[in-house]
mmCIF file of C-alpha atoms in Angstrom:
data_model
loop_
_atom_site.group_PDB
_atom_site.id
_atom_site.type_symbol
_atom_site.label_atom_id
_atom_site.label_comp_id
_atom_site.label_asym_id
_atom_site.label_seq_id
_atom_site.Cartn_x
_atom_site.Cartn_y
_atom_site.Cartn_z
ATOM 1 C CA MET A 1 -76.420 93.063 -55.548
ATOM 2 C CA GLY A 2 -78.969 94.084 -52.969
ATOM 3 C CA THR A 3 -82.001 93.742 -55.194
ATOM 4 C CA SER A 4 -84.518 91.051 -55.809
ATOM 5 C CA ASN A 5 -84.560 89.240 -59.142
ATOM 6 C CA LEU A 6 -88.042 90.529 -59.789
ATOM 7 C CA SER A 7 -86.981 94.179 -59.899
ATOM 8 C CA THR A 8 -84.194 93.323 -62.339
ATOM 9 C CA TYR A 9 -86.701 91.469 -64.512
ATOM 10 C CA ILE A 10 -89.168 94.383 -64.455
ATOM 11 C CA GLU A 11 -86.423 96.851 -65.379
ATOM 12 C CA SER A 12 -85.271 94.653 -68.271
ATOM 13 C CA VAL A 13 -88.806 94.221 -69.586
ATOM 14 C CA SER A 14 -89.507 97.941 -69.369
ATOM 15 C CA GLY A 15 -86.322 98.626 -71.329
ATOM 16 C CA ILE A 16 -87.218 96.112 -74.036
ATOM 17 C CA ILE A 17 -90.760 97.489 -74.320
ATOM 18 C CA ASN A 18 -89.310 100.960 -74.867
ATOM 19 C CA GLY A 19 -87.022 99.787 -77.667
ATOM 20 C CA ALA A 20 -83.755 98.936 -75.901
ATOM 21 C CA ARG A 21 -82.693 95.685 -77.532
ATOM 22 C CA THR A 22 -78.896 95.861 -77.341
ATOM 23 C CA GLY A 23 -76.370 95.661 -74.542
ATOM 24 C CA LEU A 24 -75.953 99.429 -74.614
ATOM 25 C CA MET A 25 -79.030 99.800 -72.397
ATOM 26 C CA VAL A 26 -77.273 97.841 -69.657
ATOM 27 C CA VAL A 27 -74.206 100.078 -69.850
ATOM 28 C CA VAL A 28 -76.291 103.268 -69.716
ATOM 29 C CA THR A 29 -78.322 101.910 -66.792
ATOM 30 C CA ALA A 30 -75.146 100.942 -64.917
ATOM 31 C CA CYS A 31 -73.674 104.415 -65.451
ATOM 32 C CA LEU A 32 -76.848 106.069 -64.210
ATOM 33 C CA PHE A 33 -76.914 103.841 -61.122
ATOM 34 C CA LEU A 34 -73.275 104.746 -60.454
ATOM 35 C CA LEU A 35 -74.158 108.423 -60.817
ATOM 36 C CA SER A 36 -77.062 108.009 -58.396
ATOM 37 C CA VAL A 37 -74.628 106.895 -55.681
ATOM 38 C CA PHE A 38 -73.056 110.334 -55.718
ATOM 39 C CA ILE A 39 -76.312 112.288 -55.840
ATOM 40 C CA TYR A 40 -78.107 110.101 -53.281
ATOM 41 C CA PRO A 41 -78.462 112.923 -50.714
ATOM 42 C CA LEU A 42 -80.423 114.924 -53.270
ATOM 43 C CA LEU A 43 -82.461 111.899 -54.370
ATOM 44 C CA SER A 44 -83.336 111.055 -50.759
ATOM 45 C CA LEU A 45 -85.323 114.289 -50.555
ATOM 46 C CA VAL A 46 -87.911 112.826 -52.944
ATOM 47 C CA THR A 47 -90.988 112.016 -50.899
ATOM 48 C CA ALA A 48 -92.955 108.790 -50.850
ATOM 49 C CA ALA A 49 -95.779 110.561 -52.689
ATOM 50 C CA VAL A 50 -93.575 110.680 -55.778
ATOM 51 C CA THR A 51 -92.413 107.052 -55.641
ATOM 52 C CA THR A 52 -95.755 105.494 -54.674
ATOM 53 C CA PRO A 53 -97.259 105.452 -58.208
ATOM 54 C CA ALA A 54 -94.223 103.538 -59.488
ATOM 55 C CA MET A 55 -94.619 100.999 -56.678
ATOM 56 C CA VAL A 56 -98.292 100.549 -57.571
ATOM 57 C CA VAL A 57 -97.380 99.789 -61.194
ATOM 58 C CA ILE A 58 -94.731 97.287 -60.040
ATOM 59 C CA GLY A 59 -97.347 95.677 -57.794
ATOM 60 C CA ILE A 60 -99.706 95.327 -60.755
ATOM 61 C CA PHE A 61 -96.973 93.597 -62.779
ATOM 62 C CA MET A 62 -96.307 91.243 -59.872
ATOM 63 C CA MET A 63 -99.998 90.427 -59.398
ATOM 64 C CA GLN A 64 -100.271 89.242 -63.011
ATOM 65 C CA ASN A 65 -98.119 86.207 -62.129
ATOM 66 C CA ILE A 66 -100.436 84.973 -59.361
ATOM 67 C CA VAL A 67 -102.434 82.954 -61.892
ATOM 68 C CA ASN A 68 -99.348 80.747 -62.392
ATOM 69 C CA ILE A 69 -99.390 79.552 -58.756
ATOM 70 C CA ASP A 70 -100.877 76.078 -58.223
ATOM 71 C CA TRP A 71 -103.560 77.066 -55.687
ATOM 72 C CA HIS A 72 -104.969 73.533 -55.722
ATOM 73 C CA GLY A 73 -101.646 71.987 -54.689
ATOM 74 C CA GLY A 74 -100.555 71.170 -51.182
ATOM 75 C CA TYR A 75 -100.241 73.651 -48.359
ATOM 76 C CA GLU A 76 -96.461 73.642 -48.774
ATOM 77 C CA VAL A 77 -96.969 75.816 -51.878
ATOM 78 C CA ILE A 78 -100.135 77.695 -50.915
ATOM 79 C CA VAL A 79 -99.015 78.949 -47.486
ATOM 80 C CA PRO A 80 -95.644 80.432 -48.570
ATOM 81 C CA SER A 81 -97.247 82.025 -51.636
ATOM 82 C CA PHE A 82 -99.963 83.615 -49.516
ATOM 83 C CA ILE A 83 -97.478 84.797 -46.875
ATOM 84 C CA THR A 84 -95.243 86.346 -49.532
ATOM 85 C CA ILE A 85 -98.134 88.144 -51.240
ATOM 86 C CA VAL A 86 -99.619 89.457 -47.992
ATOM 87 C CA MET A 87 -96.398 90.419 -46.210
ATOM 88 C CA MET A 88 -94.987 92.587 -49.008
ATOM 89 C CA PRO A 89 -97.578 95.356 -48.590
ATOM 90 C CA LEU A 90 -97.945 94.845 -44.833
ATOM 91 C CA THR A 91 -94.223 95.295 -44.177
ATOM 92 C CA GLY A 92 -93.717 97.801 -46.978
ATOM 93 C CA SER A 93 -90.734 95.797 -48.187
ATOM 94 C CA ILE A 94 -90.502 93.459 -51.156
ATOM 95 C CA ALA A 95 -87.321 91.943 -49.726
ATOM 96 C CA LEU A 96 -88.902 91.216 -46.339
ATOM 97 C CA GLY A 97 -91.975 89.680 -47.978
ATOM 98 C CA LEU A 98 -89.775 87.391 -50.072
ATOM 99 C CA THR A 99 -87.711 86.550 -46.995
ATOM 100 C CA MET A 100 -90.790 85.476 -45.070
ATOM 101 C CA GLY A 101 -91.896 83.434 -48.076
ATOM 102 C CA PHE A 102 -88.571 81.575 -48.200
ATOM 103 C CA VAL A 103 -88.646 80.767 -44.492
ATOM 104 C CA SER A 104 -92.281 79.659 -44.565
ATOM 105 C CA TYR A 105 -91.603 77.460 -47.615
ATOM 106 C CA GLU A 106 -88.776 75.687 -45.816
ATOM 107 C CA LEU A 107 -90.915 75.194 -42.700
ATOM 108 C CA CYS A 108 -93.897 73.903 -44.692
ATOM 109 C CA MET A 109 -91.707 71.428 -46.564
ATOM 110 C CA ILE A 110 -90.249 70.190 -43.259
ATOM 111 C CA PHE A 111 -93.694 69.799 -41.668
ATOM 112 C CA ALA A 112 -94.968 68.006 -44.791
ATOM 113 C CA GLY A 113 -92.124 65.499 -44.510
ATOM 114 C CA ARG A 114 -90.647 66.626 -47.817
ATOM 115 C CA HIS A 115 -87.464 68.189 -46.430
ATOM 116 C CA LYS A 116 -85.296 65.825 -48.507
ATOM 117 C CA GLU A 117 -86.577 67.537 -51.657
ATOM 118 C CA LEU A 118 -84.942 70.788 -50.563
ATOM 119 C CA GLY A 119 -81.427 71.356 -51.835
ATOM 120 C CA TRP A 120 -78.540 72.937 -50.019
ATOM 121 C CA ILE A 121 -79.161 76.195 -51.882
ATOM 122 C CA MET A 122 -82.653 76.460 -50.378
ATOM 123 C CA HIS A 123 -81.241 75.765 -46.914
ATOM 124 C CA GLY A 124 -78.672 78.510 -47.495
ATOM 125 C CA ILE A 125 -81.319 80.974 -48.678
ATOM 126 C CA THR A 126 -83.389 80.174 -45.596
ATOM 127 C CA LEU A 127 -80.429 80.757 -43.261
ATOM 128 C CA VAL A 128 -79.597 84.057 -44.949
ATOM 129 C CA SER A 129 -83.288 85.017 -44.799
ATOM 130 C CA LEU A 130 -83.448 84.255 -41.079
ATOM 131 C CA ALA A 131 -80.300 86.290 -40.477
ATOM 132 C CA TYR A 132 -81.812 89.170 -42.461
ATOM 133 C CA MET A 133 -85.084 89.021 -40.522
ATOM 134 C CA PHE A 134 -83.390 88.992 -37.127
ATOM 135 C CA THR A 135 -80.978 91.821 -37.919
ATOM 136 C CA LEU A 136 -83.617 94.328 -38.998
#
């Protein structure tokens, strides 16, 4: 809810690396997130200088997966990948970078004449992404 799949993956991996191998970790994490809802005013006082190092580490984890992108494929894969990678730091938002990647992927597939390969889920994600971009 309200988070990208990547952040959930990173949190799960960090828990497993630190020894959390049972479902209890999920329960503890959920309780702490619920607690953070009530202490949000206090947490919002934390400056960007404190959270920036964590974002840099997350960025490093994300950059490790770039080698898995087929950079020799067609532009319908290269362009959305590049837009996603570049727009995340430029906009300061992982969600907005992913949103722009989804929209550009749909457009590239349409311009390449491969729109029939896109499923209804991708069309739905693109519509939600466009709505998100235009309501910012």
